[in-house]
Short mmCIF file of C-alpha atoms in Angstrom, two decimals:
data_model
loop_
_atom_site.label_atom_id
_atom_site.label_comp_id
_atom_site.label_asym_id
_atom_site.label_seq_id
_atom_site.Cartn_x
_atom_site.Cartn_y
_atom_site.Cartn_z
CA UNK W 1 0.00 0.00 0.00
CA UNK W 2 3.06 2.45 0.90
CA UNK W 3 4.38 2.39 -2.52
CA UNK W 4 0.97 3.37 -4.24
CA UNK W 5 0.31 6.08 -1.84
CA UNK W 6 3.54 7.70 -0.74
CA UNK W 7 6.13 6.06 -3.17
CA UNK W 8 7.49 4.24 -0.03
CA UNK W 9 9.05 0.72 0.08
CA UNK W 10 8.63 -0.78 3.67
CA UNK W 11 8.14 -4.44 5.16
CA UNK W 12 4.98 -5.93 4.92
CA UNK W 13 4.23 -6.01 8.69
CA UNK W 14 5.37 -2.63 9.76
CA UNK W 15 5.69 -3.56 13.19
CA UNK W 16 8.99 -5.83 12.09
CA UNK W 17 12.29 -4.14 11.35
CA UNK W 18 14.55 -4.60 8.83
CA UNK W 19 17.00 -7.63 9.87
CA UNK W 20 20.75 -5.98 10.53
CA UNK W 21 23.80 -7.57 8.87
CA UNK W 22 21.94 -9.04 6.46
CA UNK W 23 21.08 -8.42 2.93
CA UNK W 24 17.53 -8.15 2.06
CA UNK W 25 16.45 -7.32 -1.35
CA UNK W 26 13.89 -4.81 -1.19
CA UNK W 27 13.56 -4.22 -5.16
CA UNK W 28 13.79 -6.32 -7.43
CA UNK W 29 13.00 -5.57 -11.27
CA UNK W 30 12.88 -6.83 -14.29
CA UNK W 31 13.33 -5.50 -18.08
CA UNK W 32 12.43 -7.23 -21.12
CA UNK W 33 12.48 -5.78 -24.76
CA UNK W 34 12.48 -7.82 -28.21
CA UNK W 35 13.64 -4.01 -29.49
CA UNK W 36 17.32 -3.90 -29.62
CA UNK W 37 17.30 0.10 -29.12
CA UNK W 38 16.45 -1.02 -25.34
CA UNK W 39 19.64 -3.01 -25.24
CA UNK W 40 22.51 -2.12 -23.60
CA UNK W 41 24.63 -4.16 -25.62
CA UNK W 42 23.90 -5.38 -29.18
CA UNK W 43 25.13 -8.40 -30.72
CA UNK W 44 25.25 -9.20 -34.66
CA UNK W 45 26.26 -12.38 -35.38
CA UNK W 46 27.05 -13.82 -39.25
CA UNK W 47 27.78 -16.97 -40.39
CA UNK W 48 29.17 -17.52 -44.12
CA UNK W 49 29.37 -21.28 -44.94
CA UNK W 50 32.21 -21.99 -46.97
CA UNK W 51 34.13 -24.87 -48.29
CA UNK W 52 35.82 -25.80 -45.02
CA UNK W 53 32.55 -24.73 -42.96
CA UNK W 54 31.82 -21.52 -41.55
CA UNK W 55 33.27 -18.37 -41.30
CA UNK W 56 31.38 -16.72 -38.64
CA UNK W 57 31.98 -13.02 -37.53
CA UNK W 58 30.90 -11.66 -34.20
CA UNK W 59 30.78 -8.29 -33.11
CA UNK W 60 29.15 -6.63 -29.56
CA UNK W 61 28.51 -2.87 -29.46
CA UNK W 62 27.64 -1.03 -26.12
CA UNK W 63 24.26 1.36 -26.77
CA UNK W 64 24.80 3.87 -24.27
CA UNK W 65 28.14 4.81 -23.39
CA UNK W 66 27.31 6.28 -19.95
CA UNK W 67 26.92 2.24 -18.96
CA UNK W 68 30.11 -0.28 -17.87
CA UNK W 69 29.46 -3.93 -18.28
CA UNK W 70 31.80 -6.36 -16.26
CA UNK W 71 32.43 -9.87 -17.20
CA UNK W 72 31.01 -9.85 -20.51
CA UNK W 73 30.33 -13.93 -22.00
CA UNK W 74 29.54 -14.30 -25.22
CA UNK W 75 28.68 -17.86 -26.02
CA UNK W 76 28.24 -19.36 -29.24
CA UNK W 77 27.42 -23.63 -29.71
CA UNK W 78 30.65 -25.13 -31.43
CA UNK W 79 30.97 -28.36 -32.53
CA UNK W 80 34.36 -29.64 -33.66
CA UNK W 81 33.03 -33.06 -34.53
CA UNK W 82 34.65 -35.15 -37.15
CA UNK W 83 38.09 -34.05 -36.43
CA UNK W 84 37.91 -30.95 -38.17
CA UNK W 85 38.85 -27.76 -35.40
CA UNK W 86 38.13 -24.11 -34.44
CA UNK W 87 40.13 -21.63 -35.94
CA UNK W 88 39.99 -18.19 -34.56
CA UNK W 89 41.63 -15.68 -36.84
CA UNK W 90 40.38 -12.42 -34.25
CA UNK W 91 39.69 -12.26 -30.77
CA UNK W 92 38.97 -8.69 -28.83
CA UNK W 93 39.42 -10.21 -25.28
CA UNK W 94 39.94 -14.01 -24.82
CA UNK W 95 37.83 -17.27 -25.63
CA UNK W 96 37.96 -20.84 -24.26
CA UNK W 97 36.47 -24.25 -26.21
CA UNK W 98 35.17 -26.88 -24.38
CA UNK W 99 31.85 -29.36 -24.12
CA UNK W 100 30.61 -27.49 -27.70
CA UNK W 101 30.51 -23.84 -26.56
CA UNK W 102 32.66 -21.38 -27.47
CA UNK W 103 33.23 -18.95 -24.73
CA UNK W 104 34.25 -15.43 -25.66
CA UNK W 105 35.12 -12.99 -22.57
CA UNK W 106 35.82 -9.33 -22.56
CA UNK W 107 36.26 -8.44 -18.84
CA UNK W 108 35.17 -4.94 -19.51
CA UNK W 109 32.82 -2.79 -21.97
CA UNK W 110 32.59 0.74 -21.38
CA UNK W 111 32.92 4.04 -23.80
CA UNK W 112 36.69 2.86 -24.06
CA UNK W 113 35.85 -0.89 -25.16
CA UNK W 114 32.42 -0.16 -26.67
CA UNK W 115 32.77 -2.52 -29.51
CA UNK W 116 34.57 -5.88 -30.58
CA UNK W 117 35.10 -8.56 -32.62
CA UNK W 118 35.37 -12.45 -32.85
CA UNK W 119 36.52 -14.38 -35.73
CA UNK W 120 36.60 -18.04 -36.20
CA UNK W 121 36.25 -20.62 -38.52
CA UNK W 122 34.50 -23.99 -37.14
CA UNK W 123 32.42 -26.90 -38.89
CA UNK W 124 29.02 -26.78 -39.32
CA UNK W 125 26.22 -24.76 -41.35
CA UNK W 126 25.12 -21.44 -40.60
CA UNK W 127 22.20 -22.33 -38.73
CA UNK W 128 24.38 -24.44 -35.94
CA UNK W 129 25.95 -21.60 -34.48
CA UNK W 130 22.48 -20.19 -32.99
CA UNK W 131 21.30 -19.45 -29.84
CA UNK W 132 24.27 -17.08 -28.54
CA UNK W 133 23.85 -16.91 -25.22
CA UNK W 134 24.92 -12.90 -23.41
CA UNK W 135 25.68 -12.68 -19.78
CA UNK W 136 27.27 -9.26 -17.90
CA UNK W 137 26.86 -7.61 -14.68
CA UNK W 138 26.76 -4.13 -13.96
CA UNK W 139 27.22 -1.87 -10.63
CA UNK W 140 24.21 0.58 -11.46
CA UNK W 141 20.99 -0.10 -12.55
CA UNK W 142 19.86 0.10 -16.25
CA UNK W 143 17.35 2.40 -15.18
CA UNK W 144 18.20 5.69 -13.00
CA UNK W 145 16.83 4.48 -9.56
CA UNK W 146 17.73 4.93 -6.42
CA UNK W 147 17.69 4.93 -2.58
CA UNK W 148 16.77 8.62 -1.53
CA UNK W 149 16.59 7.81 2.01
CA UNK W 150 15.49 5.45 4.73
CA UNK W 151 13.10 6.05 7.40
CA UNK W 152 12.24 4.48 10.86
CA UNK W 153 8.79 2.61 9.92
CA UNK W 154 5.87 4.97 11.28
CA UNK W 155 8.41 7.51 12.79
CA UNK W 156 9.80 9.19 9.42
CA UNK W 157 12.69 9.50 11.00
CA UNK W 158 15.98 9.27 9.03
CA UNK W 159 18.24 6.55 10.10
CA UNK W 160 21.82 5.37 8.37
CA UNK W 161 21.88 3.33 5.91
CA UNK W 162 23.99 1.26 2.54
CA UNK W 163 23.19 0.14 -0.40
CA UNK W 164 24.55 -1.63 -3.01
CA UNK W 165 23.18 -2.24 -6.72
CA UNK W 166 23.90 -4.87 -9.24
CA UNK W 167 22.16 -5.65 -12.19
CA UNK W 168 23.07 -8.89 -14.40
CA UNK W 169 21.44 -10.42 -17.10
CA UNK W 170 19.21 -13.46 -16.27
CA UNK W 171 18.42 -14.46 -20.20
CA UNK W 172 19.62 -13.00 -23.02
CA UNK W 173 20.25 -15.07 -26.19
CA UNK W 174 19.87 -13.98 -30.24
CA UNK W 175 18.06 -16.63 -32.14
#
């Protein structure tokens, strides 16, 4: 009822306080968008089948520039059966193979490292190197929310208080 009336996050039973030394997630939310303007990070993603496979080029570009994204994973499903391997002519950050996936990690995106590029050559047809999987934290929201103060429940009364915000990506994959 607080929120809709007064804009006010508080326990449900107002008589309880808040537990100390222990996180409690008070907000949680939850964006989702099938318009790639609302992404902070695009992916584009093309495989060219060739005569030893597929030449596949992968390339991430931050949206807005303001944002840093920490512990970026880019995976893509690789198959190396038949003997035939993974070449990877580019990397911008580093990649690991193993169990099919192809792992590519840039620890970092911000305005400085707002785009990259993977290059590899693998078997398969173009279709076999879909879904890539995205996954990234961040240490501010996506939206601009935050704590403006904390208040003894039914007092108003200011009382100290932390915070601490992370946002990461719970599915995000290009078909």
């Amino acid at each position: 009822k607080q929120w809709y009336q007064r804009r006010v996050r508080g326990m449900k039973q107002a008589g309880r306080p808040f537990p100390l030394n222990t996180n409690v997630g008070v907000l949680k939310w939850r964006f989702q968008s099938n318009d790639s303007k609302d992404l902070p990070l695009v992916i584009n993603c093309w495989p060219s089948e060739s005569g030893r496979g597929c030449d596949v080029n992968i390339e991430y570009e931050l949206q807005d520039t303001s944002l840093e994204l920490y512990n970026v994973i880019i995976s893509i499903p690789v198959s190396t059966q038949g003997g035939v391997g993974l070449t990877v002519a580019q990397c911008d950050g580093s990649y690991d193979h193993s169990h099919g996936v192809l792992q590519w990690t840039v620890p970092l995106v911000d305005r400085s490292n707002s785009s990259g590029t993977l290059e590899f050559t693998a078997p398969g047809s173009a279709d076999s190197f879909y879904p890539v999987g995205v996954s990234f934290n961040m240490n501010s929201p996506f939206c601009d929310i935050r704590v403006s103060g904390v208040n003894a429940a039914g007092s108003d009364q200011s009382v100290p208080y932390t915070t601490e915000c992370t946002a990461f990506t719970e599915q995000y994959s290009i078909e």
